[in-house]
Coordinates of C-alpha atoms in Angstrom, one line a residue:
M181 CA 100.6 88.0 112.1
I182 CA 103.1 88.9 109.4
P183 CA 106.3 86.9 108.8
F184 CA 109.2 88.1 111.0
S185 CA 112.9 87.4 110.4
I186 CA 116.4 88.0 111.7
L187 CA 119.1 90.3 110.3
D188 CA 122.6 89.4 111.5
L189 CA 126.0 91.1 110.9
A190 CA 128.0 88.3 112.6
P191 CA 129.2 90.8 115.2
V192 CA 132.6 90.4 116.7
T193 CA 132.5 91.5 120.3
E194 CA 135.4 92.8 122.3
G195 CA 137.3 89.8 123.6
S196 CA 136.1 87.4 120.9
T197 CA 137.1 86.3 117.4
P198 CA 135.4 85.9 114.1
A199 CA 135.4 82.1 114.6
E200 CA 133.4 82.6 117.8
S201 CA 131.1 85.0 116.0
F202 CA 130.3 82.4 113.4
A203 CA 129.5 79.8 116.1
R204 CA 127.2 82.3 117.8
S205 CA 125.5 83.2 114.5
L206 CA 124.7 79.5 113.9
D207 CA 123.4 79.1 117.4
L208 CA 121.2 82.2 117.0
A209 CA 119.9 80.9 113.6
R210 CA 118.9 77.6 115.2
H211 CA 117.3 79.5 118.0
G212 CA 115.4 81.6 115.6
E213 CA 114.3 78.6 113.6
S214 CA 112.8 77.0 116.7
L215 CA 110.9 80.3 117.5
G216 CA 109.3 80.5 114.1
Y217 CA 111.4 83.2 112.4
A218 CA 111.0 83.0 108.7
R219 CA 114.4 84.1 107.4
Y220 CA 117.9 84.6 108.6
W221 CA 119.7 87.2 106.5
L222 CA 123.4 88.2 106.7
A223 CA 124.8 91.5 105.4
E224 CA 127.9 92.2 103.4
H225 CA 130.4 94.7 105.0
H226 CA 134.1 95.0 104.6
N227 CA 137.1 96.4 106.5
M228 CA 135.0 96.6 109.7
P229 CA 136.6 94.8 112.6
G230 CA 133.3 94.3 114.4
I231 CA 131.4 92.7 111.5
A232 CA 132.5 89.3 110.2
S233 CA 130.0 88.7 107.4
A234 CA 132.2 90.0 104.5
A235 CA 132.2 86.6 102.7
T236 CA 128.4 86.6 102.8
A237 CA 127.7 83.6 100.5
V238 CA 130.2 81.4 102.5
L239 CA 128.5 82.3 105.8
I240 CA 125.1 81.7 104.3
G241 CA 126.2 78.2 103.5
H242 CA 127.5 77.7 107.0
I243 CA 124.1 78.8 108.5
A244 CA 122.0 76.9 106.0
G245 CA 124.0 73.8 106.5
G246 CA 123.4 73.9 110.3
T247 CA 119.7 74.5 110.1
S248 CA 116.8 72.7 108.4
T249 CA 113.8 74.9 107.6
I250 CA 114.5 78.6 108.1
R251 CA 115.3 80.5 104.8
V252 CA 118.8 81.9 104.7
G253 CA 120.0 84.8 102.6
S254 CA 121.7 88.0 102.0
G255 CA 120.5 91.3 103.4
G256 CA 122.3 92.0 101.3
V257 CA 125.1 91.3 98.8
M258 CA 126.5 94.6 97.6
L259 CA 126.3 94.0 93.9
P260 CA 128.8 96.8 92.8
N261 CA 131.5 94.7 94.5
H262 CA 130.9 91.7 92.4
A263 CA 130.5 90.4 88.8
P264 CA 126.8 89.4 88.4
L265 CA 127.9 86.0 87.0
Q266 CA 129.9 85.2 90.1
V267 CA 126.9 86.1 92.4
A268 CA 124.7 83.9 90.2
E269 CA 127.1 81.0 90.5
Q270 CA 127.5 81.4 94.3
F271 CA 123.7 81.6 94.9
G272 CA 123.0 78.9 92.3
T273 CA 125.4 76.7 94.3
L274 CA 123.6 77.5 97.6
A275 CA 120.2 76.9 96.1
S276 CA 121.4 73.6 94.7
L277 CA 122.6 72.6 98.2
Y278 CA 119.6 73.9 100.1
P279 CA 116.7 74.0 97.6
G280 CA 113.8 76.3 98.5
R281 CA 115.7 78.0 101.3
I282 CA 118.0 80.6 99.8
D283 CA 117.2 84.3 99.3
L284 CA 119.3 86.9 97.4
G285 CA 119.0 90.4 98.6
L286 CA 120.9 93.0 96.5
G287 CA 122.2 96.4 97.6
R288 CA 123.7 99.2 95.6
A289 CA 126.1 100.6 98.2
P290 CA 129.6 99.2 98.4
G291 CA 129.2 98.5 102.2
T292 CA 132.6 100.0 103.0
D293 CA 135.0 102.9 102.5
Q294 CA 136.6 104.1 99.2
P295 CA 140.0 102.4 99.5
T296 CA 138.4 99.1 100.3
T297 CA 135.9 99.5 97.4
K298 CA 138.9 99.9 95.1
A299 CA 140.6 96.8 96.6
L300 CA 137.4 94.8 96.2
R301 CA 136.9 95.6 92.5
R302 CA 139.9 97.4 91.0
Y303 CA 138.1 98.7 88.0
Y304 CA 135.1 100.0 90.1
A305 CA 133.5 103.1 88.5
G306 CA 130.6 103.6 90.8
A307 CA 127.1 102.1 91.3
D308 CA 125.6 103.6 88.1
A309 CA 125.5 100.1 86.5
F310 CA 123.5 98.6 89.4
P311 CA 120.2 98.4 87.4
S312 CA 121.8 96.7 84.4
D313 CA 123.8 94.4 86.8
V314 CA 120.6 93.4 88.5
M315 CA 119.0 92.6 85.1
E316 CA 122.1 90.6 84.0
L317 CA 122.0 88.6 87.2
L318 CA 118.3 87.9 86.8
R319 CA 119.0 86.5 83.3
Y320 CA 121.5 84.0 84.7
F321 CA 118.7 82.4 86.8
E322 CA 116.6 81.9 83.6
P323 CA 116.7 78.5 82.0
A324 CA 119.7 78.3 79.7
Q325 CA 119.0 78.7 76.0
P326 CA 120.6 76.7 73.1
G327 CA 123.8 78.6 72.0
Q328 CA 123.8 80.8 75.1
P329 CA 127.5 82.0 75.3
V330 CA 127.6 82.4 79.1
Q331 CA 125.5 80.7 81.7
A332 CA 125.6 80.2 85.4
V333 CA 126.5 76.7 86.4
P334 CA 124.9 76.0 88.8
G335 CA 122.3 78.8 88.6
A336 CA 120.4 78.6 85.3
G337 CA 116.8 77.6 85.8
L338 CA 117.0 77.7 89.6
D339 CA 114.4 79.4 91.9
V340 CA 116.4 82.0 93.8
P341 CA 114.2 84.8 94.9
V342 CA 115.8 88.2 94.4
W343 CA 115.1 91.2 96.6
I344 CA 116.1 94.8 96.1
L345 CA 117.4 96.4 99.2
G346 CA 117.6 100.2 99.7
S347 CA 117.5 103.2 102.0
S348 CA 116.5 105.8 99.4
L349 CA 114.0 106.2 96.6
F350 CA 116.3 104.7 94.0
G351 CA 115.9 101.1 95.2
A352 CA 112.2 101.5 95.6
G353 CA 111.9 102.7 92.0
L354 CA 114.0 99.9 90.7
A355 CA 112.2 97.2 92.6
A356 CA 108.9 98.6 91.4
T357 CA 110.0 98.7 87.8
L358 CA 111.4 95.1 87.8
G359 CA 108.5 93.7 89.8
L360 CA 110.7 92.5 92.7
P361 CA 110.2 92.4 96.4
Y362 CA 111.7 95.4 98.3
A363 CA 113.4 95.6 101.7
F364 CA 114.0 99.0 103.2
A365 CA 116.9 99.6 105.6
S366 CA 114.7 101.4 108.2
H367 CA 116.8 100.1 111.0
F368 CA 119.6 102.6 110.3
A369 CA 118.4 105.0 107.6
P370 CA 114.7 105.6 108.2
A371 CA 114.4 109.1 106.7
A372 CA 113.0 108.2 103.3
M373 CA 111.0 105.1 104.5
S374 CA 107.5 106.4 104.0
E375 CA 108.2 108.1 100.7
A376 CA 110.1 105.0 99.4
L377 CA 107.2 102.6 100.3
A378 CA 104.7 104.9 98.7
L379 CA 106.7 105.1 95.5
Y380 CA 107.2 101.3 95.4
H381 CA 103.5 100.6 95.8
R382 CA 102.5 103.3 93.3
D383 CA 104.9 102.3 90.6
F384 CA 105.0 98.6 91.0
R385 CA 104.7 96.6 87.8
P386 CA 103.6 92.9 88.1
S387 CA 106.2 90.5 86.8
K388 CA 106.8 86.8 86.5
H389 CA 108.7 87.1 89.8
L390 CA 105.9 88.9 91.7
R391 CA 102.2 89.7 91.0
Q392 CA 101.8 92.4 93.6
P393 CA 104.1 94.6 95.7
H394 CA 105.8 92.9 98.7
A395 CA 107.7 95.2 101.1
M396 CA 109.8 94.3 104.1
L397 CA 110.9 96.8 106.8
A398 CA 113.8 96.4 109.2
L399 CA 113.4 97.3 112.9
N400 CA 115.8 97.4 115.8
V401 CA 114.3 95.4 118.7
V402 CA 116.1 95.1 122.0
A403 CA 114.0 93.3 124.6
A404 CA 114.8 92.3 128.1
D405 CA 112.9 91.4 131.3
T406 CA 113.0 95.0 132.4
R407 CA 112.9 98.3 130.6
A408 CA 116.1 99.5 132.3
E409 CA 118.0 96.4 131.2
A410 CA 116.9 96.7 127.6
Q411 CA 117.9 100.3 127.5
R412 CA 121.3 99.4 128.9
L413 CA 121.7 96.6 126.3
F414 CA 120.9 99.1 123.6
T415 CA 123.9 101.3 124.5
T416 CA 126.1 98.7 122.6
Q417 CA 124.4 99.7 119.4
Q418 CA 124.5 103.4 120.3
Q419 CA 128.2 103.3 121.0
S420 CA 128.9 101.5 117.7
F421 CA 127.1 104.1 115.7
V422 CA 129.0 106.9 117.3
R423 CA 132.3 105.2 116.8
L424 CA 131.5 104.6 113.2
R425 CA 130.7 108.3 112.7
R426 CA 133.9 109.3 114.5
G427 CA 135.8 107.2 111.9
A428 CA 136.9 104.7 114.5
P429 CA 134.8 101.5 114.0
G430 CA 136.0 98.7 116.2
L431 CA 134.9 95.5 117.9
I432 CA 131.4 95.5 119.3
P433 CA 131.6 97.1 122.8
P434 CA 129.9 96.0 126.0
P435 CA 126.9 98.0 127.3
I436 CA 127.6 101.0 129.6
D437 CA 125.6 102.4 132.5
D438 CA 125.9 106.1 131.4
I439 CA 125.5 106.7 127.7
E440 CA 125.1 110.4 128.3
A441 CA 128.8 110.6 129.3
F442 CA 129.8 108.9 126.1
W443 CA 128.5 111.1 123.4
T444 CA 128.1 114.8 122.5
P445 CA 124.7 116.4 122.1
A446 CA 125.2 116.4 118.3
E447 CA 126.1 112.7 118.3
K448 CA 123.1 111.9 120.5
A449 CA 120.8 113.6 118.0
M450 CA 122.5 111.8 115.0
V451 CA 121.9 108.4 116.7
A452 CA 118.4 109.2 117.6
Q453 CA 117.6 110.1 114.0
S454 CA 119.5 107.1 112.5
L455 CA 117.9 104.6 115.0
A456 CA 114.5 106.1 115.1
C457 CA 113.0 102.8 114.0
S458 CA 113.8 101.0 117.3
V459 CA 111.7 99.3 119.9
I460 CA 113.5 99.0 123.3
G461 CA 112.0 97.7 126.5
D462 CA 110.3 95.0 128.5
P463 CA 107.9 92.4 127.0
A464 CA 104.9 94.8 127.2
D465 CA 106.9 97.7 125.7
V466 CA 108.1 95.5 122.8
R467 CA 104.6 94.1 122.1
E468 CA 103.1 97.5 122.0
G469 CA 106.0 99.0 120.0
I470 CA 106.1 96.3 117.3
A471 CA 102.3 96.4 116.9
E472 CA 102.3 100.2 116.6
F473 CA 105.1 100.1 114.0
I474 CA 103.2 97.5 111.9
A475 CA 99.9 99.4 112.1
R476 CA 101.6 102.6 111.1
H477 CA 103.7 101.4 108.2
R478 CA 101.9 98.2 107.1
P479 CA 104.9 96.1 105.9
D480 CA 104.3 92.7 104.4
E481 CA 107.2 91.3 106.5
L482 CA 109.4 92.5 109.3
M483 CA 113.1 92.0 109.7
L484 CA 114.4 92.3 113.2
T485 CA 117.9 93.1 114.2
A486 CA 119.6 93.4 117.6
N487 CA 123.2 94.4 118.2
I488 CA 123.5 93.0 121.7
F489 CA 126.9 92.3 123.3
D490 CA 126.0 89.2 125.4
H491 CA 125.0 86.2 123.3
D492 CA 122.5 84.8 125.8
A493 CA 120.9 88.3 126.2
R494 CA 120.7 88.5 122.4
K495 CA 118.9 85.1 122.2
H496 CA 116.6 86.1 125.0
S497 CA 115.7 89.4 123.2
F498 CA 114.8 87.5 120.0
S499 CA 112.7 85.1 122.2
L500 CA 110.8 88.0 123.7
A501 CA 110.4 89.6 120.3
A502 CA 108.9 86.4 118.8
E503 CA 106.4 86.3 121.7
A504 CA 105.5 89.9 121.0
M505 CA 105.0 89.2 117.3
R506 CA 102.5 86.5 118.1
G507 CA 100.6 89.0 120.3

C-alpha cells in the first residue's frame, strides 16, 4: 500500500460561510488522521467565492494546531504571488511550531485571474522567475552562514520538505533538475500526466533533498454506499467546473439529479477530459478503480480529493476510500 493523502480547497458551500468551511476542514483533517491518511494539503486560490484557502499558511497552522500526527502542507503555495523570503519565514514558523509535520508544495501558476494577480503582487511580471525563486527559497532553509546579509528567521536550518507541483512538463523538468519530489495535478489537468512522469523519472538528478525520484499523483475519488449516490454527489464537482469555464465561479453547489440538463455537449466533453482521473462509485467500484489507477501509473503516493457538498457525505467518502486503499 502506498501512502495516501487528502487535498482540500476549504470549499464554501451554498448557504455556509468561510468560518464554517474552516471548521469543516479541521474536522475532515482529524477524520483523515484517524483513518491513516499521511498528509493534509491545502491549495492557494484567490478571488473565488467557493474556495476559502487563500491565506494558505494561516490555514495550515489552523489544521496542524488541531491535529497531532498527520503532515499538513500546501498543495500548493503559488510562488509567483509571494516573495520567497516571506514564504520561507511563514513555513519556517510553521515548522518551528509543528516540527516534522509541515510540507511546502510550490506551484508556478498564480491561482487566479489577471486583475487579482496584479492586486496580489503589484510588480508581477509573469512566472518566468519561478525556477530562480524556488532556488532562492531553498537557500533560505539552509543553515545561516556568518555574514549572510538576509536570512529567514525562523526558517534557516529547518527541515521543510519542498515539493514542485505542476500540470505540464515544466514542473516535471524543474523537479528533476533540482532533485525534488514532484506532485502532478492529474485531478483537473491530466493531459500531460504520463509524459510529465516519464520526463521526471528520466531526467531526475539525485540531490541532498532526495536520492531517487518520488512522484505523487492526484485523483478525484467520490465514494458512497451505492454507485448512483456517488454519481449524484459527483455532480457538485461537475457543476463547479462548468461554472468556472463559464466565467461565473460561485459557492459550491448542491448535487443535482439531472446533470445532462445542466451542461451543453461541449461542456460535458470538457469536464470529462478535465476530470478524467476520477473514481466514482460504491466501495467495490472505488477499490477496483484506485487499484487500476495505481497499477497503470505507478505513483509513489496518491493525493485524493473530493468536492462533495454535504460534509458527512464527504467524510464518508474518505472513509470508503481509505478502506479501498487498504484493499
